[in-house]
Tab-separated table of C-alpha atoms in Angstrom:
chain	number	residue	atom	x	y	z
A	1	MET	CA	176.487	143.650	129.440
A	2	ASN	CA	174.943	140.258	128.192
A	3	LYS	CA	171.562	141.352	128.079
A	4	MET	CA	172.415	144.460	125.584
A	5	PHE	CA	174.307	142.972	122.985
A	6	PHE	CA	171.190	139.849	123.388
A	7	ARG	CA	169.176	143.128	122.915
A	8	SER	CA	171.321	144.362	119.191
A	9	ALA	CA	171.361	140.534	118.199
A	10	PHE	CA	167.445	140.512	118.226
A	11	VAL	CA	167.087	143.919	116.791
A	12	ALA	CA	169.386	142.843	114.062
A	13	THR	CA	167.407	139.615	113.522
A	14	LEU	CA	163.828	141.729	113.417
A	15	PRO	CA	163.660	142.088	109.244
A	16	VAL	CA	164.811	138.195	109.714
A	17	LEU	CA	161.750	137.447	112.142
A	18	VAL	CA	159.707	138.980	109.674
A	19	GLY	CA	160.735	136.953	106.828
A	20	TYR	CA	160.969	133.673	108.863
A	21	LEU	CA	157.577	133.763	109.776
A	22	ALA	CA	156.215	134.471	106.267
A	23	LEU	CA	158.326	131.685	104.950
A	24	GLY	CA	157.897	129.262	107.555
A	25	MET	CA	154.364	129.978	107.500
A	26	ALA	CA	154.300	128.888	103.591
A	27	PHE	CA	156.338	126.197	104.323
A	28	GLY	CA	154.100	124.659	106.878
A	29	VAL	CA	150.390	125.655	104.890
A	30	LEU	CA	152.124	123.567	101.947
A	31	PHE	CA	153.208	120.927	104.754
A	32	SER	CA	149.188	120.734	106.241
A	33	ARG	CA	148.295	119.647	102.514
A	34	LEU	CA	150.698	116.140	103.087
A	35	ASN	CA	147.727	115.719	105.784
A	36	LEU	CA	150.688	114.867	108.664
A	37	ALA	CA	150.590	115.799	112.047
A	38	VAL	CA	151.875	119.668	113.532
A	39	PRO	CA	154.898	118.125	114.509
A	40	TRP	CA	156.388	116.743	112.226
A	41	ALA	CA	156.983	120.063	109.962
A	42	GLY	CA	158.727	121.081	113.479
A	43	LEU	CA	160.856	119.072	113.227
A	44	MET	CA	161.170	118.925	109.992
A	45	SER	CA	162.431	122.699	111.184
A	46	LEU	CA	164.242	121.619	114.110
A	47	THR	CA	166.778	119.457	112.004
A	48	ILE	CA	166.934	120.186	108.449
A	49	TYR	CA	166.228	124.661	108.618
A	50	GLY	CA	166.706	125.410	105.250
A	51	GLY	CA	163.364	126.653	103.078
A	52	SER	CA	164.162	126.065	99.778
A	53	MET	CA	165.002	122.809	101.095
A	54	GLN	CA	162.088	122.279	103.083
A	55	LEU	CA	159.630	123.537	100.308
A	56	ALA	CA	160.890	120.989	97.935
A	57	GLY	CA	160.641	117.822	100.198
A	58	VAL	CA	157.828	119.103	100.910
A	59	SER	CA	156.856	117.703	97.225
A	60	MET	CA	159.625	115.065	97.961
A	61	LEU	CA	157.657	113.343	100.711
A	62	ARG	CA	154.013	113.520	98.609
A	63	GLU	CA	155.655	112.127	95.332
A	64	HIS	CA	157.091	108.927	98.251
A	65	MET	CA	160.744	110.064	96.819
A	66	PRO	CA	163.495	106.914	97.681
A	67	LEU	CA	165.632	108.020	100.310
A	68	LEU	CA	168.750	108.002	98.100
A	69	GLN	CA	167.014	110.449	95.161
A	70	ILE	CA	165.849	112.450	97.856
A	71	ALA	CA	169.478	112.663	99.148
A	72	ALA	CA	170.989	113.505	95.107
A	73	LEU	CA	168.081	116.162	94.498
A	74	SER	CA	168.881	117.664	98.166
A	75	VAL	CA	172.811	118.183	97.296
A	76	VAL	CA	172.376	120.363	94.196
A	77	ILE	CA	169.367	122.761	95.396
A	78	ASN	CA	171.611	122.873	98.491
A	79	ILE	CA	175.421	122.781	97.167
A	80	ARG	CA	175.729	126.157	96.863
A	81	HIS	CA	175.345	126.600	101.303
A	82	VAL	CA	179.438	124.689	100.702
A	83	VAL	CA	180.547	128.087	99.709
A	84	TYR	CA	178.978	130.106	102.553
A	85	GLY	CA	180.887	129.111	105.828
A	86	LEU	CA	183.910	130.579	103.361
A	87	SER	CA	183.429	133.659	104.462
A	88	LEU	CA	182.748	133.084	107.968
A	89	LEU	CA	185.975	130.741	108.723
A	90	GLY	CA	188.218	133.324	110.425
A	91	LYS	CA	184.924	134.144	112.510
A	92	PHE	CA	183.814	130.983	113.715
A	93	LYS	CA	187.028	130.282	115.177
A	94	GLY	CA	187.665	129.423	118.342
A	95	GLY	CA	183.591	129.649	119.132
A	96	GLY	CA	183.699	125.213	120.316
A	97	TRP	CA	180.112	124.164	120.335
A	98	ARG	CA	179.141	127.733	119.202
A	99	SER	CA	179.961	126.813	115.905
A	100	LEU	CA	179.280	124.028	115.951
A	101	TYR	CA	175.785	124.952	116.112
A	102	MET	CA	176.375	128.156	113.891
A	103	ILE	CA	177.605	125.862	110.529
A	104	PHE	CA	174.156	123.707	111.082
A	105	ALA	CA	172.359	126.641	111.005
A	106	LEU	CA	173.974	127.982	108.985
A	107	THR	CA	170.956	129.941	106.362
A	108	ASP	CA	171.397	132.631	103.946
A	109	GLU	CA	170.137	134.603	105.862
A	110	THR	CA	171.912	133.602	108.594
A	111	TYR	CA	175.144	133.791	106.574
A	112	ALA	CA	173.299	137.568	104.904
A	113	LEU	CA	173.329	138.775	108.627
A	114	LEU	CA	176.317	137.402	110.406
A	115	THR	CA	178.877	138.520	106.940
A	116	GLY	CA	176.939	142.135	106.932
A	117	CYS	CA	176.227	143.169	110.265
A	118	PRO	CA	178.645	144.791	113.027
A	119	ILE	CA	179.598	143.827	115.969
A	120	PRO	CA	178.797	145.677	119.147
A	121	HIS	CA	181.505	147.104	121.055
A	122	GLY	CA	182.496	145.439	124.150
A	123	ALA	CA	180.334	141.783	123.397
A	124	ASP	CA	181.799	138.758	123.433
A	125	ARG	CA	181.936	138.010	119.043
A	126	HIS	CA	180.608	134.169	119.260
A	127	LYS	CA	177.775	134.636	121.675
A	128	TYR	CA	176.458	137.487	119.562
A	129	MET	CA	176.757	135.436	116.282
A	130	PHE	CA	175.466	132.329	118.695
A	131	ALA	CA	172.384	134.588	119.780
A	132	ILE	CA	171.636	135.770	115.752
A	133	SER	CA	172.097	132.115	115.056
A	134	ILE	CA	169.872	130.898	117.915
A	135	LEU	CA	166.723	134.120	117.648
A	136	ASN	CA	166.626	133.372	113.772
A	137	HIS	CA	165.838	129.819	113.804
A	138	SER	CA	163.609	130.047	116.715
A	139	TYR	CA	161.100	132.132	114.290
A	140	TRP	CA	161.363	129.982	111.455
A	141	ILE	CA	159.933	126.388	113.499
A	142	ALA	CA	157.535	129.363	115.265
A	143	GLY	CA	156.484	130.110	110.910
A	144	GLY	CA	156.735	126.727	110.688
A	145	LEU	CA	154.263	124.886	113.740
A	146	ILE	CA	151.555	128.587	112.888
A	147	GLY	CA	151.290	127.716	109.138
A	148	ALA	CA	151.101	123.855	109.480
A	149	ALA	CA	148.213	124.708	112.313
A	150	ALA	CA	146.556	127.088	110.717
A	151	GLY	CA	146.747	125.353	107.098
A	152	THR	CA	145.437	122.123	109.151
A	153	LEU	CA	142.697	124.361	110.609
A	154	LEU	CA	141.541	127.376	108.197
A	155	ASP	CA	141.289	127.503	104.540
A	156	PHE	CA	142.568	130.682	103.324
A	157	ASP	CA	144.505	130.658	99.573
A	158	SER	CA	148.005	131.199	100.877
A	159	THR	CA	149.092	131.748	96.289
A	160	GLY	CA	151.970	133.619	96.194
A	161	ILE	CA	153.263	133.717	99.630
A	162	GLU	CA	157.006	131.504	99.154
A	163	PHE	CA	157.582	135.355	97.042
A	164	SER	CA	158.499	135.998	100.864
A	165	MET	CA	161.740	134.579	99.845
A	166	THR	CA	162.764	136.548	96.938
A	167	ALA	CA	161.431	139.234	98.557
A	168	ILE	CA	164.529	138.486	101.537
A	169	PHE	CA	166.783	137.977	98.985
A	170	VAL	CA	165.514	141.548	96.743
A	171	VAL	CA	165.997	143.125	99.900
A	172	ILE	CA	169.182	141.879	101.614
A	173	LEU	CA	170.740	143.086	97.637
A	174	THR	CA	170.028	146.011	97.972
A	175	ASP	CA	171.277	146.476	100.863
A	176	LEU	CA	174.530	145.483	99.886
A	177	CYS	CA	174.594	147.508	96.073
A	178	ARG	CA	174.516	150.588	98.621
A	179	GLU	CA	178.464	149.715	98.449
A	180	LYS	CA	179.222	150.714	94.929
A	181	ARG	CA	182.324	147.743	95.430
A	182	ASN	CA	179.620	144.991	95.448
A	183	ARG	CA	177.786	146.040	92.274
A	184	MET	CA	180.154	144.722	89.667
A	185	PRO	CA	179.830	141.174	92.143
A	186	ALA	CA	175.885	141.732	91.867
A	187	VAL	CA	175.599	141.385	88.214
A	188	LEU	CA	178.753	138.963	87.983
A	189	GLY	CA	175.680	137.214	89.839
A	190	LEU	CA	172.610	138.145	88.154
A	191	SER	CA	174.242	137.637	84.596
A	192	ALA	CA	175.784	134.398	84.921
A	193	THR	CA	172.836	132.833	86.884
A	194	ALA	CA	170.488	134.670	84.088
A	195	GLY	CA	172.411	132.646	81.255
A	196	SER	CA	172.769	129.753	83.052
A	197	PHE	CA	168.801	129.576	83.362
A	198	LEU	CA	168.110	129.955	79.727
A	199	ILE	CA	171.206	127.806	78.689
A	200	PHE	CA	169.613	124.829	81.850
A	201	GLY	CA	166.294	125.858	82.428
A	202	ALA	CA	164.982	126.299	85.957
A	203	SER	CA	166.046	123.043	87.873
A	204	GLY	CA	169.122	122.800	86.110
A	205	MET	CA	170.111	126.226	86.903
A	206	LEU	CA	172.344	126.386	90.177
A	207	VAL	CA	174.835	124.283	89.866
A	208	PRO	CA	176.445	126.160	86.794
A	209	ALA	CA	175.102	129.178	87.907
A	210	MET	CA	177.607	128.479	91.022
A	211	ILE	CA	180.489	127.455	88.836
A	212	ALA	CA	180.709	130.777	86.785
A	213	ILE	CA	179.892	133.178	89.321
A	214	LEU	CA	183.509	130.958	91.038
A	215	GLY	CA	185.045	131.311	87.645
A	216	GLY	CA	183.990	135.090	86.825
A	217	LEU	CA	185.311	135.800	90.172
A	218	LEU	CA	187.955	134.005	90.086
A	219	ALA	CA	188.840	136.016	86.387
A	220	MET	CA	188.296	139.301	87.781
A	221	ARG	CA	190.579	139.081	90.754
A	222	ARG	CA	192.853	142.087	90.077
A	223	ARG	CA	189.700	144.383	89.468
A	224	ILE	CA	187.868	143.536	92.277
A	225	GLY	CA	190.278	142.487	95.052
A	226	ARG	CA	191.183	145.665	94.991
A	227	LEU	CA	187.987	147.440	96.017
A	228	TYR	CA	188.338	145.417	99.497
A	229	PRO	CA	191.874	146.975	100.502
A	230	GLU	CA	190.711	146.145	104.149
A	231	MET	CA	191.682	142.243	102.569
A	232	GLU	CA	195.206	142.367	102.905
A	233	ALA	CA	194.633	143.531	106.542
A	234	ASP	CA	193.000	140.247	107.259
A	235	GLU	CA	193.882	137.431	109.528
B	1	MET	CA	152.919	106.634	105.216
B	2	SER	CA	155.200	105.205	107.133
B	3	VAL	CA	157.207	106.301	110.422
B	4	GLY	CA	159.972	104.960	109.393
B	5	TYR	CA	160.172	105.930	106.064
B	6	LEU	CA	159.290	109.643	106.833
B	7	LEU	CA	161.915	109.504	109.719
B	8	GLY	CA	164.352	108.678	107.246
B	9	ALA	CA	163.671	110.670	104.497
B	10	ILE	CA	163.715	113.923	106.966
B	11	GLY	CA	166.770	113.099	107.904
B	12	VAL	CA	168.929	112.375	104.662
B	13	MET	CA	168.277	115.950	104.083
B	14	ALA	CA	168.831	117.103	107.016
B	15	ALA	CA	172.323	115.142	106.861
B	16	VAL	CA	173.103	116.991	103.053
B	17	MET	CA	172.090	120.138	104.507
B	18	PHE	CA	174.895	119.894	107.539
B	19	LEU	CA	176.865	117.926	105.533
B	20	LEU	CA	176.761	120.602	102.352
B	21	ARG	CA	176.961	123.321	105.640
B	22	ALA	CA	180.561	121.807	107.663
B	23	THR	CA	182.325	120.361	103.975
B	24	PRO	CA	184.612	124.206	104.472
B	25	PHE	CA	184.850	124.243	107.640
B	26	VAL	CA	186.013	120.423	107.637
B	27	LEU	CA	188.416	121.457	104.830
B	28	PHE	CA	189.902	124.649	106.288
B	29	GLY	CA	188.725	124.985	109.608
B	30	LEU	CA	191.261	122.180	110.915
B	31	GLY	CA	194.359	125.078	112.677
B	32	ARG	CA	195.611	125.687	108.305
B	33	ARG	CA	195.288	129.249	106.935
B	34	PRO	CA	193.474	129.085	103.433
B	35	PRO	CA	194.355	129.990	100.718
B	36	ARG	CA	193.997	133.482	99.585
B	37	ALA	CA	191.678	132.928	96.490
B	38	VAL	CA	189.294	131.433	99.136
B	39	LEU	CA	189.686	134.323	101.837
B	40	TYR	CA	189.018	136.476	98.280
B	41	LEU	CA	186.327	134.575	96.910
B	42	GLY	CA	184.757	134.390	100.518
B	43	ARG	CA	184.545	138.892	101.222
B	44	VAL	CA	183.012	138.907	97.309
B	45	MET	CA	181.418	136.097	97.039
B	46	SER	CA	178.275	137.518	99.042
B	47	PRO	CA	177.106	139.709	96.606
B	48	ALA	CA	176.624	137.121	93.464
B	49	ALA	CA	175.881	134.431	95.529
B	50	VAL	CA	172.174	136.445	96.690
B	51	ALA	CA	171.672	137.270	92.935
B	52	MET	CA	171.919	134.257	92.132
B	53	LEU	CA	169.553	133.364	94.543
B	54	ILE	CA	166.680	135.743	93.418
B	55	ILE	CA	167.358	134.674	90.181
B	56	TYR	CA	167.053	130.772	91.492
B	57	CYS	CA	164.325	131.685	93.354
B	58	MET	CA	162.113	133.199	90.556
B	59	GLY	CA	162.894	129.959	88.425
B	60	GLY	CA	159.031	129.189	88.459
B	61	VAL	CA	158.483	132.102	85.858
B	62	ASP	CA	157.957	130.984	82.262
B	63	PHE	CA	159.756	133.879	80.498
B	64	GLY	CA	158.947	133.015	77.398
B	65	VAL	CA	154.842	133.940	78.348
B	66	TRP	CA	155.056	137.342	78.199
B	67	PRO	CA	152.514	138.665	80.985
B	68	SER	CA	153.605	135.813	83.493
B	69	ILE	CA	157.095	138.229	84.503
B	70	LEU	CA	155.067	141.105	85.270
B	71	PRO	CA	154.133	140.255	88.856
B	72	GLU	CA	157.242	139.732	90.265
B	73	ALA	CA	158.611	142.304	88.220
B	74	ILE	CA	155.916	144.589	89.330
B	75	ALA	CA	157.011	143.110	92.964
B	76	VAL	CA	160.909	143.366	92.725
B	77	GLY	CA	160.216	146.682	91.049
B	78	ALA	CA	157.882	148.027	94.849
B	79	ILE	CA	160.579	146.267	96.927
B	80	VAL	CA	163.820	147.778	96.227
B	81	LEU	CA	162.194	151.348	95.922
B	82	VAL	CA	160.001	150.578	98.908
B	83	HIS	CA	163.381	149.292	100.489
B	84	LEU	CA	165.340	152.574	98.844
B	85	LYS	CA	164.019	154.804	100.581
B	86	TRP	CA	162.387	153.202	103.860
B	87	ARG	CA	165.528	151.209	104.482
B	88	ASN	CA	162.780	149.376	107.006
B	89	MET	CA	163.462	145.291	106.105
B	90	ALA	CA	160.527	143.365	107.814
B	91	LEU	CA	158.725	146.446	105.886
B	92	SER	CA	160.062	145.912	102.773
B	93	VAL	CA	159.710	141.758	102.995
B	94	PHE	CA	156.061	141.575	103.933
B	95	GLY	CA	154.745	144.462	101.865
B	96	GLY	CA	156.298	143.237	98.833
B	97	THR	CA	154.832	139.561	99.554
B	98	LEU	CA	152.040	140.808	100.388
B	99	LEU	CA	151.102	142.991	97.310
B	100	TYR	CA	152.372	139.682	95.514
B	101	MET	CA	150.213	137.488	96.740
B	102	LEU	CA	147.127	140.266	95.713
B	103	LEU	CA	148.537	140.841	92.058
B	104	VAL	CA	148.852	137.444	91.514
B	105	GLN	CA	145.203	135.919	93.321
B	106	PHE	CA	143.462	139.356	91.872
B	107	LEU	CA	145.113	140.779	89.168
B	108	PHE	CA	146.672	138.002	87.323
B	109	ARG	CA	144.609	134.709	87.857
B	110	GLY	CA	146.218	131.934	85.481
C-alpha cells in the first residue's frame, strides 16, 4: 500500500523532476561562477529551496550585499509565497511534523502540484503530499549540485538555461486553462502583471501586480465564485 | 568571501523564505476558520499567480526593442502547442528550454 502511493507520488512529480534538474542546474552553473566550494550550493538548495531566490541570491553574494539589504530584497522577490498557503490551510491541517516540513517546502511547483493533482484512492493525504514535497526537494538539491559541479569542471555555454523556470509556469498555466473556469483568473493575472510591468518596470512590478490581482479577484468574486460551486461544500 | 558572511547571507534568505511561507498558517491555521473571502482567494488564485510568474520570469526582456521578445514568444508558443498536443510536461519543459537556448545562442545572438 505504502509503496503504491509513493509510486503515484513519483509519477506525479516526474515533470518537476525534469524542470528542477534543469533549473537546479541553471542555479548550480551560475553559482559555480562565484568560485565557492560545491557543497555551498547544496546548502543553499537544502535550506532556502526557492528558484528565483537562489538565482537572485547568487548575484547578492557576488556583490557582497549587506544582510539587511538581502532580507529586504528577499521579501520583495518572494512575497508571492505569502498567499500560497491560503489554498492549503485545509489540506495541511492535522499533518503534524509533516505539515511543518511541507510549509517549508512549499515552492511554486510544489504548490501547483499539491493544489492541482488528485490524491490517489486509499492513500493517506498527508503522507502522499509529504512524498511529493520531499521528492521535489531532492530533485532540486540534485540539480543544484550537478550544475555546480559541472560548472566548475566544464566550460559550456549555458545561456538561456534560466528559461526552464518560465517553461514550467507556461506548462502549468496551459494545464490549468484546460479547465474553462480557470481562464478568467489567468487572464486577470496576465493583464494585471503586464500592466504593472509597464508602469513600475521589472524590479518593482511584483508587489503592485499582486495587489491588483487580489483586488481584481475580490472585485469579481460574485462572477468567478459562481464557477466554483464546490466551494460552498468546502470544509 | 568569509564563511561567516556566507552562513549569515544564506541564513537570512532561508529565514525569509520560511517566514513568508508560514505566514498564512500562522494567521489562519490555529484552529480558527478563515474568512470566506480568504477561502475564495485560495481557490481561485492559482491560475492568476502562475500567470503573474510567467510575466515576472520574462521581466528581463526589453519590450522596447522589437526582436528581443522573439525568442521568448517563439519558445512560449512552441511549449503551449507541444503541451496541448502531447500533454507531456517533461517533454514540454525540456524541449522548450532547449529550443530557447538554441534560439538565443545561435539565431538571436545579441
